[in-house]
Amino acid sequence: MSGSRTPESALDVGGDSFTSSREEDAADGIQHSHRMLSFSDALLSIIATVMILPVTHTEISPGQPFDKGVQKLLATRIAVYLMTFLIVTVAWAAHTRLFQVVAKIDDTLALLNLACMMTITFLPFTFSLMVTFPEVPLGIFLFCVCVITIGAVQALIVVYAFHFPHLLNPQIEHCAHRALYRQHILGIILRGPALCFAAAGFSLFFYPASYLLMAMVIFLPYFSKAASWCRGRLVGPPELPAPSVEFFTFDLHEPLSKERVEAFSDGVYAIVATLLILDICEDNVPDAKDVREKFQGSLVAALSVYGPHFLAYFGSFATVGLLWFAHHSLFLHIRKATQSMGLLNTLSLAFVGGLPLAYQQTSAFAQQPRDELESVRVSCAIIFFASIFQFAIWTTALLHERETLQPSARFGGREHAFMFAKLALYPCASLLAFASTCFLSRFSTAIFHLMQIAVPFAFLLLRLLVRLALAVLQALRGLRLPEPGGEDDSRAPLLPAAC
């Protein structure tokens, strides 16, 4: 019939209208923010990860023992690194949420975003000052000033976008209560910079309070949520808005989309894997004069001196790659990431960012054989926390499995046991290696390298081993609990049903 329209023609019409809309926006100097967000996400993941470099480059002379003074120095730097890493991820989440409201950009917004990114790229320098001079307030003060500047630029982006409503999300653009929305967004964005403003003031006369206030920036959403819960318990639930008033649902405290979390996480893993080879290229290329004089011109002999460094590199890269593989498998079965899962993922990424430190520790076995026990334990601890938080993400997802997990990975599903084994492999291996060094400290290096070699092979054989274990359990269950005359249900889960 002539009046009917095929799906193809409908798609063509929709495509033509979308294309014409984009052409009109381009003619007005307006564009969508997708590419700018991808650029910003990549830059923020790099900045968050390179925070570990001042920690990995902690200078410990070959004759200096790994005593309590060195341990305290390293622990302090790791703690400051974790705090600053988490603050950068808070800024990334706020930036991504902001551009869910601002759907389009023009030249002015693009330049404001570049100003925000330029300030963020200055954070590693201020962090280096903080870890090198922890008791000098200048580093803390400059770090807080950077965070305040980031918040001020984001506030300018909000004010500018609301001044030109055609840049906003269509749902907000056509709303009659844009002023309330703008006030709400500005209040959320400026909470963190307000705390850093107070931290900058305290840094001038009592710097420990500054660290406490900066730590509050990380957990501010959870404090706010807990305060709302307590207020609801004491004075009752808040009054609902009138039906005629549209309620603003944008909230920086809500979790990001699964795709955004995966993209940022992949960026961190890729950068950590790249940082490992930078040390190889920088420190393990022999000098031409030394090759001629010390090794009679034999480059192979000169490179053999760096054998432990290459062994540590391959082991560290395998660890990063397999942790990414476990993360990829985990989010393959996740449908939605809750707020607590987002926090656990951030903590896992913070320790993944510390893996270059583990590489530095293990590559120094040849130069500092007396300190290899402490180096192995530091490396095992980093790997353990990076992997145990992945396991915690999956455990948290199981608590809300109908909302967060695909059916195959739920309790009793066909992928449940395999995911349990895959995510438990690195925590168990690193914990076992750490415990073994307590009893076999003389063989700590061999134990650590054995773990690095064994875990990749365990990953390759994991599905086969899980299937064999499940088959054995099923056979034992059949022997212990015979079903008289019942049908053989081979698909029944080995684990009990969820309560």
Short mmCIF file of C-alpha atoms in Angstrom, two decimals:
data_model
loop_
_atom_site.label_atom_id
_atom_site.label_comp_id
_atom_site.label_asym_id
_atom_site.label_seq_id
_atom_site.Cartn_x
_atom_site.Cartn_y
_atom_site.Cartn_z
CA MET A 1 0.00 0.00 0.00
CA SER A 2 1.18 3.44 -0.89
CA GLY A 3 0.35 4.89 2.51
CA SER A 4 2.48 2.38 4.44
CA ARG A 5 6.10 3.02 5.34
CA THR A 6 8.72 0.32 5.58
CA PRO A 7 11.14 0.17 8.50
CA GLU A 8 13.98 1.02 6.14
CA SER A 9 12.30 4.19 5.01
CA ALA A 10 11.54 5.12 8.61
CA LEU A 11 15.19 4.66 9.49
CA ASP A 12 16.19 6.77 6.53
CA VAL A 13 13.89 9.56 7.63
CA GLY A 14 15.22 9.39 11.19
CA GLY A 15 18.77 9.34 9.88
CA ASP A 16 18.13 12.31 7.63
CA SER A 17 16.63 14.32 10.50
CA PHE A 18 19.52 13.40 12.79
CA THR A 19 22.04 14.30 10.09
CA SER A 20 20.34 17.61 9.38
CA SER A 21 20.25 18.38 13.12
CA ARG A 22 23.98 17.73 13.40
CA GLU A 23 24.65 19.85 10.33
CA GLU A 24 22.68 22.73 11.86
CA ASP A 25 24.61 22.39 15.13
CA ALA A 26 27.92 22.36 13.24
CA ALA A 27 26.90 25.50 11.37
CA ASP A 28 26.24 27.21 14.72
CA GLY A 29 29.55 26.04 16.19
CA ILE A 30 27.85 23.47 18.44
CA GLN A 31 28.83 19.82 18.72
CA HIS A 32 28.10 16.83 20.90
CA SER A 33 30.38 16.24 23.88
CA HIS A 34 31.14 12.54 23.27
CA ARG A 35 34.63 13.01 21.84
CA MET A 36 35.57 15.59 24.45
CA LEU A 37 34.43 13.19 27.19
CA SER A 38 36.55 10.39 25.73
CA PHE A 39 39.56 12.72 25.70
CA SER A 40 38.87 13.81 29.28
CA ASP A 41 38.39 10.23 30.51
CA ALA A 42 41.69 9.17 28.94
CA LEU A 43 43.55 12.12 30.46
CA LEU A 44 42.04 11.58 33.92
CA SER A 45 42.90 7.87 33.90
CA ILE A 46 46.51 8.77 33.01
CA ILE A 47 46.74 11.39 35.77
CA ALA A 48 45.26 9.02 38.36
CA THR A 49 47.74 6.29 37.43
CA VAL A 50 50.96 8.32 37.19
CA MET A 51 50.43 9.39 40.80
CA ILE A 52 52.32 6.19 41.70
CA LEU A 53 55.56 7.36 40.02
CA PRO A 54 56.88 9.41 42.98
CA VAL A 55 56.32 6.35 45.17
CA THR A 56 58.07 3.94 42.80
CA HIS A 57 61.03 6.31 42.49
CA THR A 58 61.64 6.38 46.24
CA GLU A 59 65.42 6.34 46.45
CA ILE A 60 66.81 3.58 48.67
CA SER A 61 70.56 3.12 48.41
CA PRO A 62 71.86 -0.45 47.93
CA GLY A 63 73.52 -0.43 51.36
CA GLN A 64 70.52 1.02 53.17
CA PRO A 65 68.58 -1.60 55.16
CA PHE A 66 64.82 -1.91 54.83
CA ASP A 67 64.33 -0.78 58.42
CA LYS A 68 61.40 0.86 60.17
CA GLY A 69 62.38 4.29 58.88
CA VAL A 70 62.19 3.16 55.24
CA GLN A 71 58.99 1.23 55.93
CA LYS A 72 57.38 4.32 57.48
CA LEU A 73 58.47 6.48 54.54
CA LEU A 74 57.08 4.00 52.02
CA ALA A 75 53.84 3.50 53.97
CA THR A 76 53.30 7.26 54.20
CA ARG A 77 53.80 7.71 50.48
CA ILE A 78 51.48 4.83 49.64
CA ALA A 79 48.77 6.25 51.93
CA VAL A 80 49.04 9.70 50.34
CA TYR A 81 48.98 8.08 46.88
CA LEU A 82 45.78 6.17 47.68
CA MET A 83 44.10 9.34 48.94
CA THR A 84 45.06 11.43 45.90
CA PHE A 85 44.13 8.63 43.49
CA LEU A 86 40.67 8.45 45.01
CA ILE A 87 40.29 12.24 44.86
CA VAL A 88 41.12 12.18 41.14
CA THR A 89 38.51 9.46 40.58
CA VAL A 90 35.97 11.62 42.44
CA ALA A 91 36.81 14.48 40.05
CA TRP A 92 36.41 12.09 37.08
CA ALA A 93 32.99 10.95 38.30
CA ALA A 94 31.86 14.55 38.87
CA HIS A 95 33.08 15.56 35.40
CA THR A 96 31.23 12.69 33.75
CA ARG A 97 28.03 13.47 35.67
CA LEU A 98 28.33 17.12 34.73
CA PHE A 99 28.38 16.33 31.02
CA GLN A 100 25.31 14.17 31.37
CA VAL A 101 23.54 17.48 32.00
CA VAL A 102 25.53 19.42 29.39
CA ALA A 103 24.73 17.47 26.23
CA LYS A 104 26.36 19.81 23.69
CA ILE A 105 29.38 22.07 23.69
CA ASP A 106 30.57 25.15 21.87
CA ASP A 107 34.01 26.72 21.66
CA THR A 108 33.70 28.42 25.05
CA LEU A 109 32.77 25.20 26.85
CA ALA A 110 35.55 23.33 25.09
CA LEU A 111 38.08 25.91 26.27
CA LEU A 112 36.70 25.81 29.82
CA ASN A 113 37.04 22.02 29.80
CA LEU A 114 40.64 22.34 28.60
CA ALA A 115 41.31 24.73 31.50
CA CYS A 116 39.87 22.12 33.87
CA MET A 117 42.06 19.39 32.32
CA MET A 118 45.17 21.60 32.49
CA THR A 119 44.60 22.08 36.22
CA ILE A 120 44.12 18.33 36.70
CA THR A 121 47.41 17.59 34.90
CA PHE A 122 49.18 19.74 37.51
CA LEU A 123 48.05 17.42 40.33
CA PRO A 124 50.96 14.91 39.98
CA PHE A 125 53.46 17.73 40.60
CA THR A 126 51.68 18.82 43.77
CA PHE A 127 51.48 15.18 44.85
CA SER A 128 55.26 14.85 44.35
CA LEU A 129 55.73 17.79 46.68
CA MET A 130 53.40 16.20 49.23
CA VAL A 131 55.25 12.86 49.33
CA THR A 132 58.74 14.41 49.22
CA PHE A 133 58.01 17.03 51.89
CA PRO A 134 55.07 15.60 53.86
CA GLU A 135 55.48 18.04 56.76
CA VAL A 136 55.83 21.16 54.58
CA PRO A 137 52.42 22.77 53.96
CA LEU A 138 53.18 24.07 50.45
CA GLY A 139 52.48 20.76 48.70
CA ILE A 140 49.17 20.28 50.51
CA PHE A 141 48.23 23.91 49.88
CA LEU A 142 48.93 23.70 46.13
CA PHE A 143 47.03 20.41 45.83
CA CYS A 144 44.00 21.96 47.52
CA VAL A 145 44.27 25.06 45.32
CA CYS A 146 44.18 22.79 42.24
CA VAL A 147 41.05 21.03 43.49
CA ILE A 148 39.41 24.39 44.25
CA THR A 149 40.27 25.63 40.76
CA ILE A 150 38.82 22.47 39.20
CA GLY A 151 35.57 23.02 41.11
CA ALA A 152 35.47 26.70 40.12
CA VAL A 153 35.91 25.87 36.42
CA GLN A 154 33.20 23.20 36.62
CA ALA A 155 30.91 25.76 38.27
CA LEU A 156 31.62 28.15 35.39
CA ILE A 157 30.68 25.39 32.94
CA VAL A 158 27.35 24.95 34.76
CA VAL A 159 26.59 28.69 34.81
CA TYR A 160 27.51 29.09 31.13
CA ALA A 161 25.50 26.06 30.00
CA PHE A 162 22.39 27.16 31.89
CA HIS A 163 22.77 30.65 30.42
CA PHE A 164 22.49 29.05 26.96
CA PRO A 165 19.85 26.33 27.49
CA HIS A 166 20.26 24.86 24.00
CA LEU A 167 23.50 23.28 25.29
CA LEU A 168 21.69 21.34 28.01
CA ASN A 169 20.13 17.92 28.03
CA PRO A 170 16.73 18.23 26.28
CA GLN A 171 14.93 17.06 29.42
CA ILE A 172 16.36 20.03 31.33
CA GLU A 173 16.32 22.46 28.43
CA HIS A 174 12.51 22.39 28.19
CA CYS A 175 11.92 22.39 31.94
CA ALA A 176 10.38 25.34 33.76
CA HIS A 177 12.57 24.88 36.87
CA ARG A 178 16.06 25.24 35.40
CA ALA A 179 17.08 27.70 38.14
CA LEU A 180 16.42 25.08 40.82
CA TYR A 181 18.38 22.52 38.85
CA ARG A 182 21.33 24.89 38.46
CA GLN A 183 21.37 25.64 42.18
CA HIS A 184 21.24 21.94 43.03
CA ILE A 185 24.10 21.04 40.66
CA LEU A 186 26.29 23.89 41.89
CA GLY A 187 25.71 22.80 45.48
CA ILE A 188 26.90 19.28 44.71
CA ILE A 189 29.91 20.34 42.63
CA LEU A 190 31.22 22.86 45.17
CA ARG A 191 31.09 20.59 48.24
CA GLY A 192 34.47 19.01 47.55
CA PRO A 193 36.25 22.31 46.76
CA ALA A 194 34.74 23.80 49.93
CA LEU A 195 36.36 21.03 52.01
CA CYS A 196 39.66 21.56 50.19
CA PHE A 197 39.40 25.30 50.91
CA ALA A 198 39.23 24.46 54.61
CA ALA A 199 42.07 21.95 54.16
CA ALA A 200 44.24 24.66 52.53
CA GLY A 201 43.64 26.91 55.54
CA PHE A 202 44.51 24.18 58.06
CA SER A 203 47.68 23.30 56.11
CA LEU A 204 49.22 26.59 57.18
CA PHE A 205 49.21 25.75 60.90
CA PHE A 206 47.98 22.12 61.44
CA TYR A 207 48.56 19.94 58.37
CA PRO A 208 47.16 16.63 59.79
CA ALA A 209 43.69 18.21 59.75
CA SER A 210 44.22 18.96 56.06
CA TYR A 211 44.69 15.28 55.26
CA LEU A 212 41.55 14.44 57.23
CA LEU A 213 39.49 17.03 55.32
CA MET A 214 40.83 15.82 51.97
CA ALA A 215 39.92 12.25 52.90
CA MET A 216 36.38 13.48 53.62
CA VAL A 217 36.12 14.57 49.96
CA ILE A 218 36.32 10.90 48.96
CA PHE A 219 33.66 9.66 51.35
CA LEU A 220 31.42 12.74 51.27
CA PRO A 221 28.66 11.01 49.25
CA TYR A 222 28.52 8.20 51.80
CA PHE A 223 28.48 10.64 54.73
CA SER A 224 25.65 12.53 53.01
CA LYS A 225 23.71 9.33 52.44
CA ALA A 226 24.20 8.22 56.05
CA ALA A 227 23.11 11.66 57.31
CA SER A 228 19.97 11.50 55.17
CA TRP A 229 19.18 8.05 56.57
CA CYS A 230 19.65 9.24 60.16
CA ARG A 231 17.55 12.35 59.53
CA GLY A 232 14.80 10.19 58.07
CA ARG A 233 14.88 7.98 61.15
CA LEU A 234 14.74 10.90 63.57
CA VAL A 235 12.32 13.33 61.93
CA GLY A 236 10.65 11.11 59.38
CA PRO A 237 10.98 10.97 55.58
CA PRO A 238 11.29 14.27 53.73
CA GLU A 239 8.23 15.79 52.14
CA LEU A 240 7.68 14.80 48.54
CA PRO A 241 7.63 17.60 45.98
CA ALA A 242 4.30 18.77 44.66
CA PRO A 243 3.10 16.93 41.56
CA SER A 244 3.37 20.12 39.53
CA VAL A 245 7.05 20.51 40.33
CA GLU A 246 9.44 18.35 38.35
CA PHE A 247 11.96 16.63 40.59
CA PHE A 248 15.56 16.75 39.48
CA THR A 249 17.02 13.22 39.36
CA PHE A 250 20.62 14.09 38.49
CA ASP A 251 22.85 13.25 41.44
CA LEU A 252 26.63 13.03 41.57
CA HIS A 253 26.34 10.43 44.33
CA GLU A 254 24.69 7.84 42.09
CA PRO A 255 26.91 5.25 40.35
CA LEU A 256 28.12 5.82 36.84
CA SER A 257 27.04 3.71 33.93
CA LYS A 258 28.66 0.33 33.49
CA GLU A 259 30.21 1.43 30.20
CA ARG A 260 31.89 4.48 31.79
CA VAL A 261 33.29 2.36 34.62
CA GLU A 262 34.67 -0.17 32.12
CA ALA A 263 36.24 2.55 29.95
CA PHE A 264 37.98 4.27 32.87
CA SER A 265 39.12 0.93 34.31
CA ASP A 266 40.55 -0.20 30.97
CA GLY A 267 42.46 3.08 30.77
CA VAL A 268 44.05 2.52 34.19
CA TYR A 269 45.05 -1.07 33.35
CA ALA A 270 46.53 -0.02 29.99
CA ILE A 271 48.55 2.81 31.51
CA VAL A 272 49.88 0.61 34.34
CA ALA A 273 51.00 -1.98 31.79
CA THR A 274 52.74 0.79 29.82
CA LEU A 275 54.50 2.24 32.86
CA LEU A 276 56.20 -1.10 33.42
CA ILE A 277 58.07 -0.99 30.12
CA LEU A 278 59.14 2.63 30.62
CA ASP A 279 61.46 1.58 33.44
CA ILE A 280 62.89 -1.18 31.23
CA CYS A 281 63.62 1.32 28.43
CA GLU A 282 65.06 3.91 30.82
CA ASP A 283 67.16 1.86 33.21
CA ASN A 284 68.02 -1.40 31.43
CA VAL A 285 69.67 -0.21 28.22
CA PRO A 286 73.44 -0.60 28.77
CA ASP A 287 75.78 2.24 28.01
CA ALA A 288 77.87 1.75 24.85
CA LYS A 289 81.09 2.58 26.72
CA ASP A 290 80.36 0.00 29.41
CA VAL A 291 79.63 -2.65 26.77
CA ARG A 292 83.04 -2.08 25.19
CA GLU A 293 85.04 -1.86 28.40
CA LYS A 294 83.32 -4.26 30.80
CA PHE A 295 81.84 -6.86 28.45
CA GLN A 296 84.37 -6.80 25.56
CA GLY A 297 81.75 -5.54 23.15
CA SER A 298 79.23 -8.35 23.88
CA LEU A 299 75.75 -6.84 24.10
CA VAL A 300 74.30 -10.21 25.11
CA ALA A 301 76.60 -10.37 28.13
CA ALA A 302 75.71 -6.81 29.06
CA LEU A 303 71.98 -7.52 28.84
CA SER A 304 72.31 -10.70 30.92
CA VAL A 305 73.10 -8.51 33.93
CA TYR A 306 69.54 -7.18 33.74
CA GLY A 307 67.99 -10.65 33.72
CA PRO A 308 66.13 -10.17 37.04
CA HIS A 309 64.63 -6.93 35.74
CA PHE A 310 63.23 -8.64 32.63
CA LEU A 311 61.90 -11.52 34.73
CA ALA A 312 60.19 -9.02 37.06
CA TYR A 313 58.76 -7.17 34.04
CA PHE A 314 57.20 -10.25 32.46
CA GLY A 315 55.81 -11.38 35.80
CA SER A 316 54.37 -7.93 36.57
CA PHE A 317 52.85 -7.58 33.09
CA ALA A 318 51.25 -11.02 33.41
CA THR A 319 49.79 -9.92 36.75
CA VAL A 320 48.35 -6.71 35.28
CA GLY A 321 46.97 -8.56 32.26
CA LEU A 322 45.33 -11.31 34.27
CA LEU A 323 43.83 -8.85 36.74
CA TRP A 324 42.35 -7.01 33.75
CA PHE A 325 41.07 -10.34 32.40
CA ALA A 326 39.37 -11.06 35.73
CA HIS A 327 37.90 -7.53 35.75
CA HIS A 328 36.67 -7.99 32.17
CA SER A 329 35.06 -11.33 33.03
CA LEU A 330 33.46 -9.83 36.12
CA PHE A 331 31.84 -6.91 34.30
CA LEU A 332 30.78 -9.21 31.49
CA HIS A 333 28.31 -10.71 33.97
CA ILE A 334 27.35 -7.41 35.65
CA ARG A 335 24.25 -5.64 34.41
CA LYS A 336 24.35 -2.61 36.69
CA ALA A 337 27.00 -1.23 39.04
CA THR A 338 25.70 0.00 42.38
CA GLN A 339 27.30 2.80 44.40
CA SER A 340 29.17 0.40 46.69
CA MET A 341 30.43 -1.59 43.70
CA GLY A 342 31.76 1.63 42.18
CA LEU A 343 33.68 2.42 45.37
CA LEU A 344 35.16 -1.10 45.51
CA ASN A 345 36.18 -0.85 41.86
CA THR A 346 37.93 2.45 42.58
CA LEU A 347 39.82 0.89 45.50
CA SER A 348 40.84 -2.04 43.31
CA LEU A 349 42.12 0.33 40.61
CA ALA A 350 44.08 2.28 43.23
CA PHE A 351 46.04 -0.87 44.13
CA VAL A 352 46.36 -1.83 40.46
CA GLY A 353 48.03 1.56 40.04
CA GLY A 354 50.50 0.44 42.72
CA LEU A 355 51.70 -2.54 40.67
CA PRO A 356 54.62 -0.52 39.20
CA LEU A 357 55.82 -0.24 42.81
CA ALA A 358 55.63 -4.04 43.08
CA TYR A 359 57.71 -4.25 39.89
CA GLN A 360 60.31 -1.89 41.34
CA GLN A 361 60.51 -3.99 44.49
CA THR A 362 60.89 -7.33 42.71
CA SER A 363 63.35 -6.04 40.09
CA ALA A 364 65.69 -4.91 42.90
CA PHE A 365 66.28 -8.44 44.22
CA ALA A 366 69.72 -8.63 42.63
CA GLN A 367 70.89 -5.24 44.00
CA GLN A 368 69.36 -5.65 47.46
CA PRO A 369 69.23 -9.37 48.30
CA ARG A 370 69.00 -8.63 52.02
CA ASP A 371 65.69 -6.86 51.58
CA GLU A 372 64.04 -9.36 49.26
CA LEU A 373 61.75 -10.67 52.03
CA GLU A 374 60.23 -7.22 52.64
CA SER A 375 59.99 -6.57 48.88
CA VAL A 376 58.13 -9.84 48.33
CA ARG A 377 55.71 -9.04 51.13
CA VAL A 378 55.02 -5.52 49.78
CA SER A 379 54.39 -6.97 46.30
CA CYS A 380 52.12 -9.72 47.64
CA ALA A 381 50.14 -7.17 49.66
CA ILE A 382 49.58 -4.94 46.60
CA ILE A 383 48.44 -7.88 44.45
CA PHE A 384 46.22 -9.18 47.24
CA PHE A 385 44.34 -5.90 47.75
CA ALA A 386 44.03 -5.26 44.00
CA SER A 387 42.39 -8.67 43.57
CA ILE A 388 40.41 -8.95 46.81
CA PHE A 389 38.48 -5.79 45.96
CA GLN A 390 37.52 -7.41 42.65
CA PHE A 391 36.24 -10.38 44.63
CA ALA A 392 34.37 -7.96 46.91
CA ILE A 393 32.67 -6.39 43.86
CA TRP A 394 31.32 -9.78 42.85
CA THR A 395 30.28 -10.62 46.42
CA THR A 396 28.44 -7.29 46.66
CA ALA A 397 26.74 -7.98 43.34
CA LEU A 398 25.54 -11.34 44.67
CA LEU A 399 23.71 -9.54 47.49
CA HIS A 400 21.55 -7.81 44.85
CA GLU A 401 21.93 -10.42 42.13
CA ARG A 402 18.55 -9.93 40.47
CA GLU A 403 19.38 -6.27 39.92
CA THR A 404 23.11 -6.43 39.21
CA LEU A 405 24.04 -9.83 37.71
CA GLN A 406 23.28 -11.75 34.57
CA PRO A 407 21.31 -14.96 35.30
CA SER A 408 24.26 -17.25 34.42
CA ALA A 409 26.47 -15.77 37.17
CA ARG A 410 23.87 -15.74 39.94
CA PHE A 411 24.01 -18.04 42.93
CA GLY A 412 23.74 -21.57 41.54
CA GLY A 413 24.08 -20.49 37.90
CA ARG A 414 26.34 -22.31 35.45
CA GLU A 415 29.03 -19.57 35.61
CA HIS A 416 28.84 -19.03 39.36
CA ALA A 417 31.49 -21.54 40.40
CA PHE A 418 33.83 -20.53 37.55
CA MET A 419 33.62 -16.82 38.47
CA PHE A 420 34.21 -17.69 42.12
CA ALA A 421 37.38 -19.61 41.21
CA LYS A 422 38.62 -16.98 38.76
CA LEU A 423 38.23 -14.07 41.19
CA ALA A 424 39.56 -16.03 44.17
CA LEU A 425 42.71 -17.22 42.37
CA TYR A 426 44.94 -14.15 42.85
CA PRO A 427 43.83 -13.38 46.44
CA CYS A 428 44.53 -16.97 47.46
CA ALA A 429 47.84 -17.17 45.58
CA SER A 430 49.18 -13.87 46.95
CA LEU A 431 48.02 -14.67 50.47
CA LEU A 432 49.62 -18.12 50.26
CA ALA A 433 52.88 -16.62 48.99
CA PHE A 434 52.86 -14.03 51.77
CA ALA A 435 52.21 -16.69 54.44
CA SER A 436 54.89 -18.98 52.98
CA THR A 437 57.53 -16.29 53.39
CA CYS A 438 56.83 -16.29 57.13
CA PHE A 439 57.93 -19.94 57.39
CA LEU A 440 60.32 -20.19 54.43
CA SER A 441 61.87 -16.74 54.40
CA ARG A 442 65.05 -18.11 52.86
CA PHE A 443 63.12 -19.03 49.69
CA SER A 444 60.95 -15.90 49.49
CA THR A 445 62.17 -14.91 46.00
CA ALA A 446 61.62 -18.41 44.61
CA ILE A 447 58.13 -18.53 46.16
CA PHE A 448 57.17 -15.20 44.59
CA HIS A 449 58.44 -16.13 41.13
CA LEU A 450 56.70 -19.50 41.41
CA MET A 451 53.43 -17.69 42.09
CA GLN A 452 53.95 -15.44 39.08
CA ILE A 453 54.55 -18.47 36.84
CA ALA A 454 51.88 -20.75 38.30
CA VAL A 455 48.93 -18.32 38.27
CA PRO A 456 48.86 -17.82 34.44
CA PHE A 457 48.88 -21.59 33.91
CA ALA A 458 46.17 -21.91 36.54
CA PHE A 459 44.06 -19.41 34.56
CA LEU A 460 44.50 -21.54 31.44
CA LEU A 461 43.41 -24.71 33.24
CA LEU A 462 40.86 -23.05 35.49
CA ARG A 463 37.68 -23.99 33.63
CA LEU A 464 38.82 -27.60 33.26
CA LEU A 465 39.75 -27.81 36.95
CA VAL A 466 36.43 -26.28 38.01
CA ARG A 467 34.50 -28.74 35.86
CA LEU A 468 36.45 -31.65 37.32
CA ALA A 469 35.85 -30.38 40.86
CA LEU A 470 32.14 -29.96 40.20
CA ALA A 471 31.95 -33.42 38.69
CA VAL A 472 33.63 -34.90 41.78
CA LEU A 473 31.28 -32.98 44.08
CA GLN A 474 28.30 -34.12 42.06
CA ALA A 475 29.46 -37.74 42.25
CA LEU A 476 29.99 -37.48 46.02
CA ARG A 477 26.62 -35.87 46.42
CA GLY A 478 25.01 -38.67 44.44
CA LEU A 479 26.64 -41.26 46.67
CA ARG A 480 25.60 -39.55 49.89
CA LEU A 481 22.11 -38.47 48.95
CA PRO A 482 20.61 -41.08 46.59
CA GLU A 483 17.20 -40.13 45.28
CA PRO A 484 14.83 -43.13 45.36
CA GLY A 485 13.08 -43.31 42.01
CA GLY A 486 13.53 -39.60 41.33
CA GLU A 487 14.41 -38.20 37.92
CA ASP A 488 18.04 -37.48 37.23
CA ASP A 489 18.20 -33.72 36.97
CA SER A 490 21.68 -33.10 35.58
CA ARG A 491 21.02 -29.40 35.40
CA ALA A 492 20.27 -28.97 39.10
CA PRO A 493 22.78 -26.59 40.70
CA LEU A 494 25.34 -28.05 43.06
CA LEU A 495 24.98 -25.11 45.37
CA PRO A 496 21.84 -24.54 47.41
CA ALA A 497 19.31 -22.07 46.18
CA ALA A 498 19.62 -18.51 47.37
CA CYS A 499 17.50 -17.59 50.36
#
